PDB file of C-alpha atoms in Angstrom:
ATOM      1  CA  MET A 139     -20.656  -5.650   9.408  1.00 41.00           C
ATOM      2  CA  ASP A 140     -23.524  -7.730   8.168  1.00 40.00           C
ATOM      3  CA  GLY A 141     -23.580 -11.179   6.639  1.00 38.00           C
ATOM      4  CA  ARG A 142     -23.481 -10.193   2.984  1.00 39.00           C
ATOM      5  CA  ARG A 143     -21.279 -12.284   0.732  1.00 39.00           C
ATOM      6  CA  LEU A 144     -17.842 -10.878   0.008  1.00 40.00           C
ATOM      7  CA  PRO A 145     -17.660  -9.464  -3.518  1.00 38.00           C
ATOM      8  CA  ASP A 146     -15.120 -10.338  -6.147  1.00 42.00           C
ATOM      9  CA  SER A 147     -12.022  -8.174  -5.766  1.00 38.00           C
ATOM     10  CA  THR A 148     -12.905  -5.240  -7.991  1.00 38.00           C
ATOM     11  CA  LEU A 149     -12.148  -1.545  -7.660  1.00 39.00           C
ATOM     12  CA  GLU A 150     -14.675   1.129  -8.570  1.00 40.00           C
ATOM     13  CA  VAL A 151     -12.990   4.161 -10.061  1.00 39.00           C
ATOM     14  CA  SER A 152     -14.776   7.346  -9.029  1.00 42.00           C
ATOM     15  CA  HIS A 153     -14.584  10.660 -10.844  1.00 45.00           C
ATOM     16  CA  VAL A 154     -11.375  12.518 -10.028  1.00 45.00           C
ATOM     17  CA  PRO A 155     -11.468  16.333 -10.293  1.00 57.00           C
ATOM     18  CA  ALA A 156      -9.210  17.932 -12.870  1.00 68.00           C
ATOM     19  CA  GLU A 157      -5.729  18.530 -11.529  1.00 72.00           C
ATOM     20  CA  GLY A 158      -4.449  22.105 -11.555  1.00 85.00           C
ATOM     21  CA  LEU A 159      -0.961  23.059 -12.699  1.00 87.00           C
ATOM     22  CA  ARG A 160       0.259  23.744  -9.178  1.00 89.00           C
ATOM     23  CA  GLU A 161      -1.074  20.451  -7.845  1.00 90.00           C
ATOM     24  CA  ARG A 162       0.476  18.594 -10.765  1.00 92.00           C
ATOM     25  CA  LYS A 163       3.886  20.172 -10.162  1.00 93.00           C
ATOM     26  CA  LYS A 164       3.723  19.247  -6.477  1.00 93.00           C
ATOM     27  CA  ARG A 165       2.661  15.687  -7.267  1.00 91.00           C
ATOM     28  CA  LEU A 166       5.449  15.235  -9.797  1.00 95.00           C
ATOM     29  CA  MET A 167       8.068  16.654  -7.424  1.00 96.00           C
ATOM     30  CA  ARG A 168       6.870  14.374  -4.636  1.00 94.00           C
ATOM     31  CA  GLN A 169       7.059  11.395  -6.991  1.00 94.00           C
ATOM     32  CA  LEU A 170      10.537  12.393  -8.164  1.00 96.00           C
ATOM     33  CA  LEU A 171      11.835  12.679  -4.605  1.00 97.00           C
ATOM     34  CA  SER A 172      10.344   9.345  -3.561  1.00 95.00           C
ATOM     35  CA  ASP A 173      11.481   7.465  -6.673  1.00 94.00           C
ATOM     36  CA  THR A 174      14.999   8.909  -6.488  1.00 96.00           C
ATOM     37  CA  ALA A 175      15.356   8.198  -2.784  1.00 97.00           C
ATOM     38  CA  THR A 176      14.056   4.647  -3.133  1.00 95.00           C
ATOM     39  CA  ALA A 177      16.477   3.905  -5.977  1.00 94.00           C
ATOM     40  CA  MET A 178      19.390   5.288  -3.938  1.00 96.00           C
ATOM     41  CA  PHE A 179      18.361   3.345  -0.836  1.00 96.00           C
ATOM     42  CA  LEU A 180      18.079   0.125  -2.819  1.00 94.00           C
ATOM     43  CA  GLU A 181      21.533   0.624  -4.290  1.00 94.00           C
ATOM     44  CA  HIS A 182      23.437   1.864  -1.244  1.00 96.00           C
ATOM     45  CA  GLY A 183      21.279   1.006   1.764  1.00 95.00           C
ATOM     46  CA  PHE A 184      18.895   3.207   3.722  1.00 96.00           C
ATOM     47  CA  ASP A 185      21.371   4.276   6.398  1.00 96.00           C
ATOM     48  CA  ALA A 186      24.148   5.034   3.915  1.00 97.00           C
ATOM     49  CA  VAL A 187      22.164   7.716   2.046  1.00 97.00           C
ATOM     50  CA  ARG A 188      21.508  11.143   3.555  1.00 97.00           C
ATOM     51  CA  VAL A 189      18.479  13.271   2.735  1.00 97.00           C
ATOM     52  CA  ALA A 190      20.843  15.989   1.544  1.00 98.00           C
ATOM     53  CA  GLN A 191      22.172  13.601  -1.095  1.00 98.00           C
ATOM     54  CA  VAL A 192      18.664  12.869  -2.341  1.00 97.00           C
ATOM     55  CA  ALA A 193      17.995  16.596  -2.527  1.00 98.00           C
ATOM     56  CA  SER A 194      21.196  17.191  -4.477  1.00 97.00           C
ATOM     57  CA  VAL A 195      20.382  14.531  -7.070  1.00 97.00           C
ATOM     58  CA  CYS A 196      16.898  16.027  -7.536  1.00 97.00           C
ATOM     59  CA  GLY A 197      18.246  19.574  -7.762  1.00 97.00           C
ATOM     60  CA  VAL A 198      16.412  20.914  -4.720  1.00 97.00           C
ATOM     61  CA  SER A 199      17.313  21.892  -1.169  1.00 97.00           C
ATOM     62  CA  GLU A 200      17.179  19.545   1.798  1.00 97.00           C
ATOM     63  CA  LYS A 201      14.467  21.804   3.251  1.00 97.00           C
ATOM     64  CA  THR A 202      12.352  21.206   0.155  1.00 97.00           C
ATOM     65  CA  VAL A 203      12.557  17.452   0.690  1.00 97.00           C
ATOM     66  CA  PHE A 204      11.345  17.825   4.272  1.00 97.00           C
ATOM     67  CA  ASN A 205       8.521  20.089   3.095  1.00 96.00           C
ATOM     68  CA  TYR A 206       7.191  17.072   1.205  1.00 95.00           C
ATOM     69  CA  PHE A 207       8.264  14.329   3.598  1.00 96.00           C
ATOM     70  CA  PRO A 208       8.449  15.015   7.367  1.00 94.00           C
ATOM     71  CA  VAL A 209      10.934  12.204   8.012  1.00 96.00           C
ATOM     72  CA  LYS A 210      13.439  10.265   5.925  1.00 97.00           C
ATOM     73  CA  GLU A 211      11.472   7.026   6.252  1.00 97.00           C
ATOM     74  CA  ALA A 212       8.457   8.603   4.555  1.00 96.00           C
ATOM     75  CA  LEU A 213      10.494   8.930   1.350  1.00 96.00           C
ATOM     76  CA  VAL A 214      10.324   5.144   1.010  1.00 94.00           C
ATOM     77  CA  MET A 215       6.801   4.588   2.296  1.00 92.00           C
ATOM     78  CA  ASP A 216       5.182   7.589   0.659  1.00 87.00           C
ATOM     79  CA  ARG A 217       1.936   5.724  -0.084  1.00 88.00           C
ATOM     80  CA  LEU A 218       1.061   4.846   3.511  1.00 91.00           C
ATOM     81  CA  GLU A 219      -0.790   8.126   4.079  1.00 89.00           C
ATOM     82  CA  THR A 220      -2.693   7.633   0.825  1.00 91.00           C
ATOM     83  CA  THR A 221      -3.608   4.107   1.866  1.00 94.00           C
ATOM     84  CA  LEU A 222      -4.873   5.309   5.253  1.00 94.00           C
ATOM     85  CA  THR A 223      -7.049   7.979   3.649  1.00 95.00           C
ATOM     86  CA  ALA A 224      -8.449   5.493   1.135  1.00 96.00           C
ATOM     87  CA  LEU A 225      -9.171   2.928   3.857  1.00 96.00           C
ATOM     88  CA  CYS A 226     -11.015   5.362   6.128  1.00 96.00           C
ATOM     89  CA  THR A 227     -13.065   6.648   3.196  1.00 96.00           C
ATOM     90  CA  ALA A 228     -13.983   3.117   2.154  1.00 97.00           C
ATOM     91  CA  LEU A 229     -14.821   2.020   5.705  1.00 95.00           C
ATOM     92  CA  ALA A 230     -17.183   4.970   6.078  1.00 95.00           C
ATOM     93  CA  ASP A 231     -19.240   3.719   3.115  1.00 95.00           C
ATOM     94  CA  ARG A 232     -22.143   1.901   4.740  1.00 92.00           C
ATOM     95  CA  ALA A 233     -23.018   0.247   1.443  1.00 94.00           C
ATOM     96  CA  LEU A 234     -19.959  -1.960   2.008  1.00 93.00           C
ATOM     97  CA  THR A 235     -19.116  -4.213   4.910  1.00 92.00           C
ATOM     98  CA  PRO A 236     -15.749  -3.373   6.546  1.00 94.00           C
ATOM     99  CA  VAL A 237     -14.164  -6.417   4.889  1.00 95.00           C
ATOM    100  CA  GLN A 238     -15.576  -5.485   1.491  1.00 95.00           C
ATOM    101  CA  ALA A 239     -14.253  -1.944   1.899  1.00 96.00           C
ATOM    102  CA  THR A 240     -10.804  -3.160   2.869  1.00 97.00           C
ATOM    103  CA  LEU A 241     -10.649  -5.617  -0.026  1.00 97.00           C
ATOM    104  CA  THR A 242     -11.507  -2.781  -2.413  1.00 97.00           C
ATOM    105  CA  VAL A 243      -8.516  -0.731  -1.254  1.00 97.00           C
ATOM    106  CA  LEU A 244      -6.180  -3.715  -1.239  1.00 97.00           C
ATOM    107  CA  ASP A 245      -7.193  -4.800  -4.710  1.00 96.00           C
ATOM    108  CA  GLY A 246      -6.675  -1.294  -6.024  1.00 95.00           C
ATOM    109  CA  GLU A 247      -3.089  -1.347  -4.810  1.00 95.00           C
ATOM    110  CA  LEU A 248      -2.465  -4.855  -6.134  1.00 95.00           C
ATOM    111  CA  SER A 249      -3.998  -3.968  -9.495  1.00 95.00           C
ATOM    112  CA  ALA A 250      -1.706  -0.956  -9.812  1.00 93.00           C
ATOM    113  CA  LEU A 251       1.331  -3.126  -9.131  1.00 92.00           C
ATOM    114  CA  THR A 252       0.410  -5.979 -11.460  1.00 92.00           C
ATOM    115  CA  GLY A 253      -0.648  -3.428 -14.050  1.00 91.00           C
ATOM    116  CA  ARG A 254       2.896  -2.073 -14.111  1.00 88.00           C
ATOM    117  CA  LEU A 255       4.221  -5.605 -14.493  1.00 89.00           C
ATOM    118  CA  THR A 256       1.856  -6.164 -17.417  1.00 88.00           C
ATOM    119  CA  ALA A 257       3.026  -2.961 -19.088  1.00 87.00           C
ATOM    120  CA  ASP A 258       6.664  -4.031 -18.700  1.00 80.00           C
ATOM    121  CA  ALA A 259       5.890  -7.499 -20.056  1.00 78.00           C
ATOM    122  CA  ASP A 260       4.182  -5.943 -23.083  1.00 77.00           C
ATOM    123  CA  ALA A 261       7.199  -3.697 -23.646  1.00 74.00           C
ATOM    124  CA  ASP A 262       9.479  -6.734 -23.490  1.00 61.00           C
ATOM    125  CA  ALA A 263       7.308  -8.554 -26.028  1.00 66.00           C
ATOM    126  CA  GLU A 264       7.545  -5.651 -28.457  1.00 68.00           C
ATOM    127  CA  ALA A 265      11.313  -5.458 -28.029  1.00 61.00           C
ATOM    128  CA  GLU A 266      11.676  -9.255 -28.054  1.00 56.00           C
ATOM    129  CA  ALA A 267      13.493  -9.068 -24.722  1.00 55.00           C
ATOM    130  CA  ASP A 268      12.962 -10.144 -21.126  1.00 58.00           C
ATOM    131  CA  THR A 269      14.560  -7.263 -19.252  1.00 65.00           C
ATOM    132  CA  ASP A 270      11.909  -4.816 -18.056  1.00 64.00           C
ATOM    133  CA  ALA A 271       9.512  -7.357 -16.538  1.00 70.00           C
ATOM    134  CA  ASP A 272      12.317  -9.247 -14.800  1.00 80.00           C
ATOM    135  CA  GLU A 273      13.790  -6.031 -13.440  1.00 85.00           C
ATOM    136  CA  SER A 274      10.390  -4.918 -12.155  1.00 85.00           C
ATOM    137  CA  ARG A 275       9.839  -8.152 -10.264  1.00 87.00           C
ATOM    138  CA  GLU A 276      13.347  -7.957  -8.826  1.00 89.00           C
ATOM    139  CA  ALA A 277      12.731  -4.362  -7.749  1.00 88.00           C
ATOM    140  CA  ILE A 278       9.565  -5.414  -5.893  1.00 90.00           C
ATOM    141  CA  ARG A 279      11.491  -8.193  -4.163  1.00 91.00           C
ATOM    142  CA  ARG A 280      14.379  -5.898  -3.233  1.00 92.00           C
ATOM    143  CA  PHE A 281      11.994  -3.256  -1.919  1.00 93.00           C
ATOM    144  CA  GLY A 282      10.503  -5.764   0.520  1.00 92.00           C
ATOM    145  CA  ASP A 283      13.977  -6.890   1.528  1.00 94.00           C
ATOM    146  CA  LEU A 284      14.978  -3.272   2.189  1.00 95.00           C
ATOM    147  CA  ILE A 285      12.125  -2.772   4.620  1.00 94.00           C
ATOM    148  CA  ARG A 286      12.718  -6.051   6.426  1.00 93.00           C
ATOM    149  CA  ALA A 287      16.454  -5.373   6.754  1.00 94.00           C
ATOM    150  CA  THR A 288      16.152  -1.782   8.005  1.00 96.00           C
ATOM    151  CA  PRO A 289      15.121  -1.272  11.654  1.00 97.00           C
ATOM    152  CA  ALA A 290      14.170   2.379  11.069  1.00 96.00           C
ATOM    153  CA  LEU A 291      11.789   1.421   8.264  1.00 96.00           C
ATOM    154  CA  ARG A 292      10.257  -1.420  10.273  1.00 96.00           C
ATOM    155  CA  ALA A 293       9.711   0.973  13.180  1.00 97.00           C
ATOM    156  CA  TYR A 294       8.129   3.570  10.891  1.00 96.00           C
ATOM    157  CA  LEU A 295       5.844   0.940   9.386  1.00 95.00           C
ATOM    158  CA  ALA A 296       4.798  -0.208  12.861  1.00 95.00           C
ATOM    159  CA  ASP A 297       4.085   3.371  13.900  1.00 95.00           C
ATOM    160  CA  MET A 298       2.015   4.017  10.783  1.00 95.00           C
ATOM    161  CA  THR A 299       0.111   0.785  11.385  1.00 95.00           C
ATOM    162  CA  ASP A 300      -0.721   1.959  14.914  1.00 95.00           C
ATOM    163  CA  ARG A 301      -1.907   5.313  13.564  1.00 95.00           C
ATOM    164  CA  SER A 302      -3.981   3.568  10.937  1.00 96.00           C
ATOM    165  CA  ALA A 303      -5.532   1.280  13.553  1.00 96.00           C
ATOM    166  CA  VAL A 304      -6.609   4.253  15.655  1.00 97.00           C
ATOM    167  CA  ALA A 305      -8.169   5.983  12.646  1.00 97.00           C
ATOM    168  CA  ALA A 306      -9.879   2.833  11.368  1.00 97.00           C
ATOM    169  CA  ALA A 307     -11.197   1.982  14.838  1.00 97.00           C
ATOM    170  CA  GLY A 308     -12.795   5.412  14.987  1.00 97.00           C
ATOM    171  CA  VAL A 309     -14.639   4.852  11.723  1.00 96.00           C
ATOM    172  CA  LEU A 310     -15.722   1.334  12.695  1.00 95.00           C
ATOM    173  CA  ALA A 311     -16.909   2.521  16.102  1.00 95.00           C
ATOM    174  CA  ALA A 312     -19.020   5.240  14.506  1.00 94.00           C
ATOM    175  CA  ARG A 313     -20.661   2.650  12.259  1.00 91.00           C
ATOM    176  CA  ALA A 314     -21.498   0.443  15.227  1.00 90.00           C
ATOM    177  CA  GLY A 315     -22.627   3.184  17.598  1.00 92.00           C
ATOM    178  CA  MET A 316     -19.685   2.566  19.912  1.00 93.00           C
ATOM    179  CA  THR A 317     -16.672   4.528  21.087  1.00 94.00           C
ATOM    180  CA  ALA A 318     -13.248   4.002  19.536  1.00 94.00           C
ATOM    181  CA  ASP A 319     -11.678   2.879  22.811  1.00 93.00           C
ATOM    182  CA  GLU A 320     -13.932  -0.170  23.113  1.00 94.00           C
ATOM    183  CA  PRO A 321     -12.299  -3.550  22.389  1.00 93.00           C
ATOM    184  CA  GLU A 322     -14.466  -4.596  19.437  1.00 92.00           C
ATOM    185  CA  PRO A 323     -13.591  -1.729  17.041  1.00 94.00           C
ATOM    186  CA  GLN A 324      -9.969  -1.863  18.152  1.00 95.00           C
ATOM    187  CA  ILE A 325      -9.455  -5.531  17.340  1.00 94.00           C
ATOM    188  CA  ALA A 326     -11.560  -5.243  14.187  1.00 94.00           C
ATOM    189  CA  ALA A 327      -9.343  -2.428  12.899  1.00 96.00           C
ATOM    190  CA  ARG A 328      -6.143  -4.348  13.589  1.00 96.00           C
ATOM    191  CA  ALA A 329      -7.511  -7.500  11.983  1.00 96.00           C
ATOM    192  CA  LEU A 330      -8.397  -5.590   8.815  1.00 97.00           C
ATOM    193  CA  LEU A 331      -4.979  -3.922   8.691  1.00 97.00           C
ATOM    194  CA  GLY A 332      -3.408  -7.361   9.014  1.00 96.00           C
ATOM    195  CA  LEU A 333      -4.639  -8.087   5.493  1.00 97.00           C
ATOM    196  CA  TRP A 334      -1.877  -5.816   4.163  1.00 96.00           C
ATOM    197  CA  ARG A 335       0.709  -8.122   5.691  1.00 95.00           C
ATOM    198  CA  VAL A 336      -1.064 -11.129   4.184  1.00 97.00           C
ATOM    199  CA  GLN A 337      -0.962  -9.471   0.774  1.00 96.00           C
ATOM    200  CA  ALA A 338       2.713  -8.519   1.090  1.00 95.00           C
ATOM    201  CA  ASP A 339       3.740 -12.028   2.166  1.00 95.00           C
ATOM    202  CA  SER A 340       1.648 -13.628  -0.572  1.00 96.00           C
ATOM    203  CA  LEU A 341       3.130 -11.313  -3.186  1.00 94.00           C
ATOM    204  CA  ARG A 342       6.631 -12.263  -2.151  1.00 92.00           C
ATOM    205  CA  ARG A 343       5.764 -15.986  -2.220  1.00 92.00           C
ATOM    206  CA  HIS A 344       4.158 -15.936  -5.660  1.00 93.00           C
ATOM    207  CA  LEU A 345       6.350 -13.313  -7.334  1.00 90.00           C
ATOM    208  CA  SER A 346       8.744 -15.807  -8.894  1.00 83.00           C
ATOM    209  CA  GLN A 347       6.195 -18.605  -9.368  1.00 81.00           C
ATOM    210  CA  ALA A 348       3.445 -16.805 -11.300  1.00 74.00           C
ATOM    211  CA  ALA A 349       4.787 -16.166 -14.794  1.00 76.00           C
ATOM    212  CA  ALA A 350       1.969 -13.844 -15.878  1.00 88.00           C
ATOM    213  CA  PRO A 351       0.942 -10.722 -13.915  1.00 91.00           C
ATOM    214  CA  THR A 352      -2.695 -11.797 -14.214  1.00 92.00           C
ATOM    215  CA  LEU A 353      -1.880 -15.109 -12.545  1.00 93.00           C
ATOM    216  CA  LEU A 354       0.087 -13.287  -9.840  1.00 94.00           C
ATOM    217  CA  HIS A 355      -2.917 -11.075  -9.170  1.00 95.00           C
ATOM    218  CA  GLU A 356      -5.216 -14.093  -9.044  1.00 95.00           C
ATOM    219  CA  ARG A 357      -3.060 -16.028  -6.576  1.00 96.00           C
ATOM    220  CA  VAL A 358      -2.388 -13.105  -4.249  1.00 97.00           C
ATOM    221  CA  SER A 359      -6.047 -12.095  -4.275  1.00 97.00           C
ATOM    222  CA  ALA A 360      -7.047 -15.646  -3.403  1.00 97.00           C
ATOM    223  CA  ASP A 361      -4.748 -15.653  -0.368  1.00 97.00           C
ATOM    224  CA  VAL A 362      -6.050 -12.295   0.823  1.00 97.00           C
ATOM    225  CA  ARG A 363      -9.647 -13.387   0.431  1.00 96.00           C
ATOM    226  CA  ARG A 364      -9.030 -16.582   2.423  1.00 95.00           C
ATOM    227  CA  ALA A 365      -7.810 -14.450   5.310  1.00 95.00           C
ATOM    228  CA  ALA A 366     -10.643 -11.955   4.800  1.00 95.00           C
ATOM    229  CA  GLU A 367     -13.286 -14.675   5.019  1.00 93.00           C
ATOM    230  CA  LEU A 368     -11.983 -15.594   8.468  1.00 90.00           C
ATOM    231  CA  ILE A 369     -12.118 -11.973   9.620  1.00 91.00           C
ATOM    232  CA  ASP A 370     -15.597 -11.497   8.173  1.00 89.00           C
ATOM    233  CA  THR A 371     -16.950 -14.259  10.372  1.00 82.00           C
ATOM    234  CA  GLY A 372     -15.853 -12.395  13.481  1.00 76.00           C
ATOM    235  CA  LEU A 373     -17.103  -9.023  12.231  1.00 79.00           C
ATOM    236  CA  ARG A 374     -20.570 -10.438  11.640  1.00 75.00           C
ATOM    237  CA  ALA A 375     -20.659 -11.361  15.335  1.00 70.00           C
ATOM    238  CA  PHE A 376     -19.451  -7.832  16.159  1.00 69.00           C
ATOM    239  CA  ALA A 377     -22.316  -6.361  14.105  1.00 66.00           C
ATOM    240  CA  ALA A 378     -24.874  -8.560  15.815  1.00 63.00           C
ATOM    241  CA  ALA A 379     -23.593  -7.572  19.273  1.00 60.00           C
ATOM    242  CA  ALA A 380     -23.598  -3.872  18.344  1.00 60.00           C
TER     243      ALA A 380
END
């Protein structure tokens, strides 16, 4: 919460412990369930697909699906918990300002997405085709449309945002020597979480305009950083008051 200059949007990759066989099997099953459900929801609509149908396609029981995902909506937004954990971990790092920490998490997610687009574009170049990259961009667009058009998913996203705000406010309050129910950490947390909406809206706006994934990343990052600079001004005042 000090006045240090915002860094370029880069993501430090820390050492990740070796994954055991059991953990790998669980991760792959979780990914299979989420990917299958998302594809079915995109094709038929969220409300038209039952969890039992997703389970059947994946060759598991409905109970197994709910062991991995407590509610149907989580099948679509399976990364929200991961994002919350990453954000709280980053915010707790006192070597970074809250805005720097948030930008690190956001850029990691954006880099993963544009990285997939780059891989698809490279595959198209090798095959002398234009299918994979175009389909990937369309899938990103349709995924956003699915969330906006589905009340249950919008409600789940709002609930997760509230949960994230409470958790982030707790971390910010601890950094400032305050309690989480005070207004400064509460509004700071919600302002930082608002950067995810800025990134999502910017991605949708530039998705069809930026031909190269690198250009898409550059334009979206620029939009997010413009918003972040505005937030950083307020957080510096918060730090001074604390």
